Structure formats: structure tokens, C-alpha cells
Amino acid sequence: MNYTARKRSTDIVVSVVAIALGLVLIFPVIYCVLGAFKTPAEFLSPRLLPSSFAYTQNFKDAMHQAPMLRYMLNSLIMATLGTVVRLVFSICAAFALTHYEFRGKNFCFFLILGTMMMPGDNYVTVSRLGLLNTYLGMCITGFVSASQMFMLRQKFLSVPKDLRYAAMIDGCGDLRYILTILMPICKPIITTLFVQSFITIW
């Protein structure tokens, strides 16, 4: 078997295994979607597919028993606000840790990493701040992410600093450099962190 045929066989095996693992991981979601169209009697049967996708009483009952649309709107607001603020803080902190020199920089970095071992939610603190039952109270504990700061710091370190020096010579300030040069270069990791953060907060 030549190299091309062996590589093709390996690619096929890897693709089949990846698809199989993907189906296993996504099966609970598929089952929930299909189950939403089942009648109460069909839930007791082992069949996967509902007899008809026209049965929508489950959706009507869910909307009647709880304000689902309001819950979804709350989740959307929390996820969007928390993700945007978290990314802004992470980008600013990562930029400071990679482009500025100040006393205690390494200590601050390791202190930030140390917070990864602490629980993120703190009901007592939010309560004492008088932020219970508010969007800010629900989002404030997720405004800072040590893991995102760490990942962005590592990415920023890989960007040549000569770009910043050249931008400074052309009269480009730090904020403009971040928005027009650094962020476009780091768009893949920023997009990944945005999606990951949005899903986590949701």
C-alpha cells in the first residue's frame, strides 16, 4: 500500500470515528428535540421518533406554565452583557501584561491565575451590594475570567512587538492599535472565546 492510499485510509478511519463521537455527544440534544413532539403516551415507549411532528401541546403547556420567553430574554441579556464585558476586561488585562513593564507584573499575573481555583459565584457578595434580582447582579460575577486573560496573553505574546512600535511611529495610540491591528490579528481566538463565554453564561 503506497503512501497516498495509506493516508486516504487513515483519513477515512479518523473521519468515521470523529462522526461517531459527534453523534454520541449530540444524541441527547437530538433526543430532547424529538421528545418535544411526543405525546405523554409515547414517552413511555422506547421509540426514538414521535408518531407525528404536528403535536405541539408540549410547547403550549411550557409557555402556559412558565414565562419561557421572559426567561430566554433574561438569558440572552445576561449572556451578551457578560460576554462583552468579560472580553473587554480580558483584552485590556492581556494587553497590559504583554506590552507594559511595571513592578509586580509577574506577581499580578500569577495572582490572576490563582483566582481560577476560586468559585465564580458569590451570593453573599451580590446580596450585600444590593444587586439581587438584577441583571448586573447576575452578570457581575462573570465579568472577569482568568482563563480568558491567560489565553489572550499567550496569543498577544506571539504577535511581533515591532508592529506596535511601527504603529506608534505613525501616531497610533494603544486603543487604536488594539482595535485596528491587534484584534484583527487575534480574531480567531477572540471569536472562540466569545462563543465559549456566551454558551457558558447562558
PDB file of C-alpha atoms in Angstrom:
ATOM      1  CA  MET A   1       0.000   0.000   0.000  1.00  0.00           C
ATOM      2  CA  ASN A   2       1.552   3.303  -1.085  1.00  0.00           C
ATOM      3  CA  TYR A   3       1.638   6.454   0.991  1.00  0.00           C
ATOM      4  CA  THR A   4      -1.370   8.096  -0.708  1.00  0.00           C
ATOM      5  CA  ALA A   5      -3.623   5.079  -0.227  1.00  0.00           C
ATOM      6  CA  ARG A   6      -2.490   4.653   3.380  1.00  0.00           C
ATOM      7  CA  LYS A   7      -3.130   8.338   4.106  1.00  0.00           C
ATOM      8  CA  ARG A   8      -6.576   8.116   2.499  1.00  0.00           C
ATOM      9  CA  SER A   9      -7.431   5.072   4.616  1.00  0.00           C
ATOM     10  CA  THR A  10      -6.249   6.834   7.760  1.00  0.00           C
ATOM     11  CA  ASP A  11      -8.318   9.916   6.919  1.00  0.00           C
ATOM     12  CA  ILE A  12     -11.415   7.766   6.385  1.00  0.00           C
ATOM     13  CA  VAL A  13     -10.962   5.992   9.722  1.00  0.00           C
ATOM     14  CA  VAL A  14     -10.393   9.275  11.566  1.00  0.00           C
ATOM     15  CA  SER A  15     -13.446  10.829   9.899  1.00  0.00           C
ATOM     16  CA  VAL A  16     -15.666   7.862  10.784  1.00  0.00           C
ATOM     17  CA  VAL A  17     -14.507   7.907  14.421  1.00  0.00           C
ATOM     18  CA  ALA A  18     -14.998  11.688  14.642  1.00  0.00           C
ATOM     19  CA  ILE A  19     -18.504  11.459  13.187  1.00  0.00           C
ATOM     20  CA  ALA A  20     -19.387   8.610  15.562  1.00  0.00           C
ATOM     21  CA  LEU A  21     -18.154  10.568  18.596  1.00  0.00           C
ATOM     22  CA  GLY A  22     -20.003  13.650  17.372  1.00  0.00           C
ATOM     23  CA  LEU A  23     -23.246  11.698  17.083  1.00  0.00           C
ATOM     24  CA  VAL A  24     -22.800  10.308  20.586  1.00  0.00           C
ATOM     25  CA  LEU A  25     -22.239  13.790  22.014  1.00  0.00           C
ATOM     26  CA  ILE A  26     -25.135  15.389  20.160  1.00  0.00           C
ATOM     27  CA  PHE A  27     -27.579  12.496  20.694  1.00  0.00           C
ATOM     28  CA  PRO A  28     -29.062  13.925  23.963  1.00  0.00           C
ATOM     29  CA  VAL A  29     -29.882  17.174  22.167  1.00  0.00           C
ATOM     30  CA  ILE A  30     -31.477  15.303  19.264  1.00  0.00           C
ATOM     31  CA  TYR A  31     -33.478  13.168  21.686  1.00  0.00           C
ATOM     32  CA  CYS A  32     -34.767  16.266  23.512  1.00  0.00           C
ATOM     33  CA  VAL A  33     -35.858  17.909  20.267  1.00  0.00           C
ATOM     34  CA  LEU A  34     -37.638  14.760  19.096  1.00  0.00           C
ATOM     35  CA  GLY A  35     -39.156  14.232  22.543  1.00  0.00           C
ATOM     36  CA  ALA A  36     -40.736  17.669  22.437  1.00  0.00           C
ATOM     37  CA  PHE A  37     -43.141  16.384  19.787  1.00  0.00           C
ATOM     38  CA  LYS A  38     -44.101  13.178  21.614  1.00  0.00           C
ATOM     39  CA  THR A  39     -47.408  12.636  23.341  1.00  0.00           C
ATOM     40  CA  PRO A  40     -47.393  11.612  27.033  1.00  0.00           C
ATOM     41  CA  ALA A  41     -48.116   8.025  25.995  1.00  0.00           C
ATOM     42  CA  GLU A  42     -45.198   7.966  23.551  1.00  0.00           C
ATOM     43  CA  PHE A  43     -42.751   8.943  26.275  1.00  0.00           C
ATOM     44  CA  LEU A  44     -43.335   5.518  27.847  1.00  0.00           C
ATOM     45  CA  SER A  45     -42.399   3.731  24.618  1.00  0.00           C
ATOM     46  CA  PRO A  46     -38.763   3.044  23.622  1.00  0.00           C
ATOM     47  CA  ARG A  47     -39.215   4.500  20.135  1.00  0.00           C
ATOM     48  CA  LEU A  48     -36.989   7.417  19.184  1.00  0.00           C
ATOM     49  CA  LEU A  49     -39.152   9.229  16.635  1.00  0.00           C
ATOM     50  CA  PRO A  50     -42.576  10.641  17.511  1.00  0.00           C
ATOM     51  CA  SER A  51     -45.539   9.407  15.536  1.00  0.00           C
ATOM     52  CA  SER A  52     -46.161  12.935  14.266  1.00  0.00           C
ATOM     53  CA  PHE A  53     -44.367  16.254  14.389  1.00  0.00           C
ATOM     54  CA  ALA A  54     -47.731  18.036  14.453  1.00  0.00           C
ATOM     55  CA  TYR A  55     -48.196  17.520  18.216  1.00  0.00           C
ATOM     56  CA  THR A  56     -47.305  20.906  19.757  1.00  0.00           C
ATOM     57  CA  GLN A  57     -49.189  20.703  23.037  1.00  0.00           C
ATOM     58  CA  ASN A  58     -45.909  20.344  24.936  1.00  0.00           C
ATOM     59  CA  PHE A  59     -44.792  23.769  23.731  1.00  0.00           C
ATOM     60  CA  LYS A  60     -48.144  25.316  24.635  1.00  0.00           C
ATOM     61  CA  ASP A  61     -48.023  23.784  28.110  1.00  0.00           C
ATOM     62  CA  ALA A  62     -44.472  25.052  28.668  1.00  0.00           C
ATOM     63  CA  MET A  63     -45.413  28.590  27.627  1.00  0.00           C
ATOM     64  CA  HIS A  64     -48.529  28.479  29.811  1.00  0.00           C
ATOM     65  CA  GLN A  65     -46.903  27.099  32.949  1.00  0.00           C
ATOM     66  CA  ALA A  66     -43.899  29.463  32.951  1.00  0.00           C
ATOM     67  CA  PRO A  67     -42.882  32.709  31.209  1.00  0.00           C
ATOM     68  CA  MET A  68     -40.406  30.937  28.946  1.00  0.00           C
ATOM     69  CA  LEU A  69     -39.963  33.881  26.588  1.00  0.00           C
ATOM     70  CA  ARG A  70     -39.028  36.104  29.514  1.00  0.00           C
ATOM     71  CA  TYR A  71     -36.563  33.518  30.773  1.00  0.00           C
ATOM     72  CA  MET A  72     -34.966  33.297  27.334  1.00  0.00           C
ATOM     73  CA  LEU A  73     -34.743  37.089  27.099  1.00  0.00           C
ATOM     74  CA  ASN A  74     -33.077  37.216  30.516  1.00  0.00           C
ATOM     75  CA  SER A  75     -30.551  34.593  29.429  1.00  0.00           C
ATOM     76  CA  LEU A  76     -29.866  36.471  26.197  1.00  0.00           C
ATOM     77  CA  ILE A  77     -29.252  39.761  28.013  1.00  0.00           C
ATOM     78  CA  MET A  78     -27.031  38.112  30.631  1.00  0.00           C
ATOM     79  CA  ALA A  79     -25.011  36.147  28.086  1.00  0.00           C
ATOM     80  CA  THR A  80     -24.491  39.123  25.782  1.00  0.00           C
ATOM     81  CA  LEU A  81     -23.640  41.636  28.505  1.00  0.00           C
ATOM     82  CA  GLY A  82     -21.426  39.227  30.433  1.00  0.00           C
ATOM     83  CA  THR A  83     -19.552  38.070  27.332  1.00  0.00           C
ATOM     84  CA  VAL A  84     -18.860  41.567  26.000  1.00  0.00           C
ATOM     85  CA  VAL A  85     -17.672  42.953  29.354  1.00  0.00           C
ATOM     86  CA  ARG A  86     -15.599  39.834  30.032  1.00  0.00           C
ATOM     87  CA  LEU A  87     -13.830  40.089  26.682  1.00  0.00           C
ATOM     88  CA  VAL A  88     -13.175  43.817  27.111  1.00  0.00           C
ATOM     89  CA  PHE A  89     -11.589  43.249  30.531  1.00  0.00           C
ATOM     90  CA  SER A  90      -9.617  40.236  29.289  1.00  0.00           C
ATOM     91  CA  ILE A  91      -8.251  42.061  26.236  1.00  0.00           C
ATOM     92  CA  CYS A  92      -7.237  45.105  28.284  1.00  0.00           C
ATOM     93  CA  ALA A  93      -5.597  42.992  31.007  1.00  0.00           C
ATOM     94  CA  ALA A  94      -3.780  40.778  28.491  1.00  0.00           C
ATOM     95  CA  PHE A  95      -2.538  43.846  26.628  1.00  0.00           C
ATOM     96  CA  ALA A  96      -1.224  45.414  29.836  1.00  0.00           C
ATOM     97  CA  LEU A  97       0.535  42.188  30.849  1.00  0.00           C
ATOM     98  CA  THR A  98       2.253  41.828  27.474  1.00  0.00           C
ATOM     99  CA  HIS A  99       3.024  45.401  26.398  1.00  0.00           C
ATOM    100  CA  TYR A 100       3.666  47.314  29.636  1.00  0.00           C
ATOM    101  CA  GLU A 101       6.544  46.972  32.059  1.00  0.00           C
ATOM    102  CA  PHE A 102       5.730  47.685  35.688  1.00  0.00           C
ATOM    103  CA  ARG A 103       6.798  46.443  39.085  1.00  0.00           C
ATOM    104  CA  GLY A 104       4.971  43.329  40.235  1.00  0.00           C
ATOM    105  CA  LYS A 105       3.700  42.396  36.768  1.00  0.00           C
ATOM    106  CA  ASN A 106       4.534  38.713  37.157  1.00  0.00           C
ATOM    107  CA  PHE A 107       3.012  38.673  40.634  1.00  0.00           C
ATOM    108  CA  CYS A 108      -0.207  40.156  39.261  1.00  0.00           C
ATOM    109  CA  PHE A 109      -0.260  37.552  36.506  1.00  0.00           C
ATOM    110  CA  PHE A 110       0.142  34.637  38.920  1.00  0.00           C
ATOM    111  CA  LEU A 111      -2.418  36.209  41.251  1.00  0.00           C
ATOM    112  CA  ILE A 112      -4.889  36.263  38.351  1.00  0.00           C
ATOM    113  CA  LEU A 113      -4.158  32.616  37.604  1.00  0.00           C
ATOM    114  CA  GLY A 114      -4.723  31.822  41.284  1.00  0.00           C
ATOM    115  CA  THR A 115      -8.296  33.074  41.063  1.00  0.00           C
ATOM    116  CA  MET A 116      -9.060  30.187  38.684  1.00  0.00           C
ATOM    117  CA  MET A 117      -9.159  27.937  41.765  1.00  0.00           C
ATOM    118  CA  MET A 118     -11.833  30.093  43.437  1.00  0.00           C
ATOM    119  CA  PRO A 119     -15.594  29.697  42.882  1.00  0.00           C
ATOM    120  CA  GLY A 120     -17.017  32.240  40.458  1.00  0.00           C
ATOM    121  CA  ASP A 121     -20.446  32.789  42.019  1.00  0.00           C
ATOM    122  CA  ASN A 122     -20.761  34.555  45.379  1.00  0.00           C
ATOM    123  CA  TYR A 123     -24.343  35.053  46.546  1.00  0.00           C
ATOM    124  CA  VAL A 124     -23.339  36.809  49.773  1.00  0.00           C
ATOM    125  CA  THR A 125     -21.300  39.469  47.979  1.00  0.00           C
ATOM    126  CA  VAL A 126     -24.023  40.148  45.413  1.00  0.00           C
ATOM    127  CA  SER A 127     -26.597  40.352  48.199  1.00  0.00           C
ATOM    128  CA  ARG A 128     -24.551  42.851  50.235  1.00  0.00           C
ATOM    129  CA  LEU A 129     -24.151  45.008  47.152  1.00  0.00           C
ATOM    130  CA  GLY A 130     -27.938  45.152  46.844  1.00  0.00           C
ATOM    131  CA  LEU A 131     -27.891  43.609  43.381  1.00  0.00           C
ATOM    132  CA  LEU A 132     -30.214  40.662  43.893  1.00  0.00           C
ATOM    133  CA  ASN A 133     -32.788  40.133  41.135  1.00  0.00           C
ATOM    134  CA  THR A 134     -30.945  42.491  38.786  1.00  0.00           C
ATOM    135  CA  TYR A 135     -29.154  41.879  35.523  1.00  0.00           C
ATOM    136  CA  LEU A 136     -25.964  43.406  36.915  1.00  0.00           C
ATOM    137  CA  GLY A 137     -26.090  41.137  39.954  1.00  0.00           C
ATOM    138  CA  MET A 138     -26.442  38.050  37.775  1.00  0.00           C
ATOM    139  CA  CYS A 139     -23.654  39.115  35.410  1.00  0.00           C
ATOM    140  CA  ILE A 140     -21.117  40.752  37.708  1.00  0.00           C
ATOM    141  CA  THR A 141     -19.585  37.501  38.922  1.00  0.00           C
ATOM    142  CA  GLY A 142     -18.745  36.582  35.337  1.00  0.00           C
ATOM    143  CA  PHE A 143     -17.269  39.897  34.215  1.00  0.00           C
ATOM    144  CA  VAL A 144     -13.706  38.698  34.819  1.00  0.00           C
ATOM    145  CA  SER A 145     -12.245  35.451  33.505  1.00  0.00           C
ATOM    146  CA  ALA A 146      -8.692  34.452  34.429  1.00  0.00           C
ATOM    147  CA  SER A 147      -8.635  31.712  31.800  1.00  0.00           C
ATOM    148  CA  GLN A 148      -9.517  34.156  29.018  1.00  0.00           C
ATOM    149  CA  MET A 149      -6.868  36.599  30.228  1.00  0.00           C
ATOM    150  CA  PHE A 150      -4.310  33.802  30.180  1.00  0.00           C
ATOM    151  CA  MET A 151      -5.221  32.618  26.669  1.00  0.00           C
ATOM    152  CA  LEU A 152      -5.238  36.152  25.255  1.00  0.00           C
ATOM    153  CA  ARG A 153      -1.933  36.935  26.954  1.00  0.00           C
ATOM    154  CA  GLN A 154      -0.322  33.907  25.329  1.00  0.00           C
ATOM    155  CA  LYS A 155      -1.705  34.933  21.940  1.00  0.00           C
ATOM    156  CA  PHE A 156      -0.607  38.564  22.315  1.00  0.00           C
ATOM    157  CA  LEU A 157       2.911  37.374  23.143  1.00  0.00           C
ATOM    158  CA  SER A 158       3.078  35.707  19.722  1.00  0.00           C
ATOM    159  CA  VAL A 159       2.344  38.996  17.915  1.00  0.00           C
ATOM    160  CA  PRO A 160       5.588  40.784  16.961  1.00  0.00           C
ATOM    161  CA  LYS A 161       6.054  43.909  19.067  1.00  0.00           C
ATOM    162  CA  ASP A 162       7.580  45.630  16.053  1.00  0.00           C
ATOM    163  CA  LEU A 163       4.004  46.153  14.852  1.00  0.00           C
ATOM    164  CA  ARG A 164       3.274  48.283  17.903  1.00  0.00           C
ATOM    165  CA  TYR A 165       6.485  50.260  17.518  1.00  0.00           C
ATOM    166  CA  ALA A 166       5.698  50.926  13.863  1.00  0.00           C
ATOM    167  CA  ALA A 167       2.162  51.961  14.783  1.00  0.00           C
ATOM    168  CA  MET A 168       3.478  54.329  17.473  1.00  0.00           C
ATOM    169  CA  ILE A 169       5.789  55.977  14.946  1.00  0.00           C
ATOM    170  CA  ASP A 170       2.746  56.597  12.732  1.00  0.00           C
ATOM    171  CA  GLY A 171       0.953  58.228  15.661  1.00  0.00           C
ATOM    172  CA  CYS A 172      -1.226  55.244  16.594  1.00  0.00           C
ATOM    173  CA  GLY A 173      -2.192  55.132  20.272  1.00  0.00           C
ATOM    174  CA  ASP A 174      -2.733  51.999  22.326  1.00  0.00           C
ATOM    175  CA  LEU A 175      -6.509  51.939  21.942  1.00  0.00           C
ATOM    176  CA  ARG A 176      -6.329  52.372  18.192  1.00  0.00           C
ATOM    177  CA  TYR A 177      -3.583  49.755  17.983  1.00  0.00           C
ATOM    178  CA  ILE A 178      -5.757  47.261  19.859  1.00  0.00           C
ATOM    179  CA  LEU A 179      -8.834  47.912  17.742  1.00  0.00           C
ATOM    180  CA  THR A 180      -7.258  48.156  14.297  1.00  0.00           C
ATOM    181  CA  ILE A 181      -4.208  45.897  14.466  1.00  0.00           C
ATOM    182  CA  LEU A 182      -4.134  43.555  17.443  1.00  0.00           C
ATOM    183  CA  MET A 183      -7.767  42.416  17.467  1.00  0.00           C
ATOM    184  CA  PRO A 184      -7.940  41.642  13.720  1.00  0.00           C
ATOM    185  CA  ILE A 185      -4.779  39.545  14.044  1.00  0.00           C
ATOM    186  CA  CYS A 186      -6.259  37.684  17.031  1.00  0.00           C
ATOM    187  CA  LYS A 187      -9.769  37.402  15.576  1.00  0.00           C
ATOM    188  CA  PRO A 188      -9.867  33.533  15.658  1.00  0.00           C
ATOM    189  CA  ILE A 189      -9.140  33.238  19.380  1.00  0.00           C
ATOM    190  CA  ILE A 190     -11.359  36.222  20.259  1.00  0.00           C
ATOM    191  CA  THR A 191     -14.237  34.664  18.311  1.00  0.00           C
ATOM    192  CA  THR A 192     -13.667  31.321  20.025  1.00  0.00           C
ATOM    193  CA  LEU A 193     -13.635  32.923  23.474  1.00  0.00           C
ATOM    194  CA  PHE A 194     -16.774  34.896  22.643  1.00  0.00           C
ATOM    195  CA  VAL A 195     -18.704  31.754  21.682  1.00  0.00           C
ATOM    196  CA  GLN A 196     -17.366  29.783  24.658  1.00  0.00           C
ATOM    197  CA  SER A 197     -18.215  32.585  27.079  1.00  0.00           C
ATOM    198  CA  PHE A 198     -21.685  33.119  25.615  1.00  0.00           C
ATOM    199  CA  ILE A 199     -22.561  29.426  25.932  1.00  0.00           C
ATOM    200  CA  THR A 200     -21.132  29.196  29.454  1.00  0.00           C
ATOM    201  CA  ILE A 201     -23.015  32.226  30.782  1.00  0.00           C
ATOM    202  CA  TRP A 202     -26.240  31.178  29.016  1.00  0.00           C
TER     203      TRP A 202
END
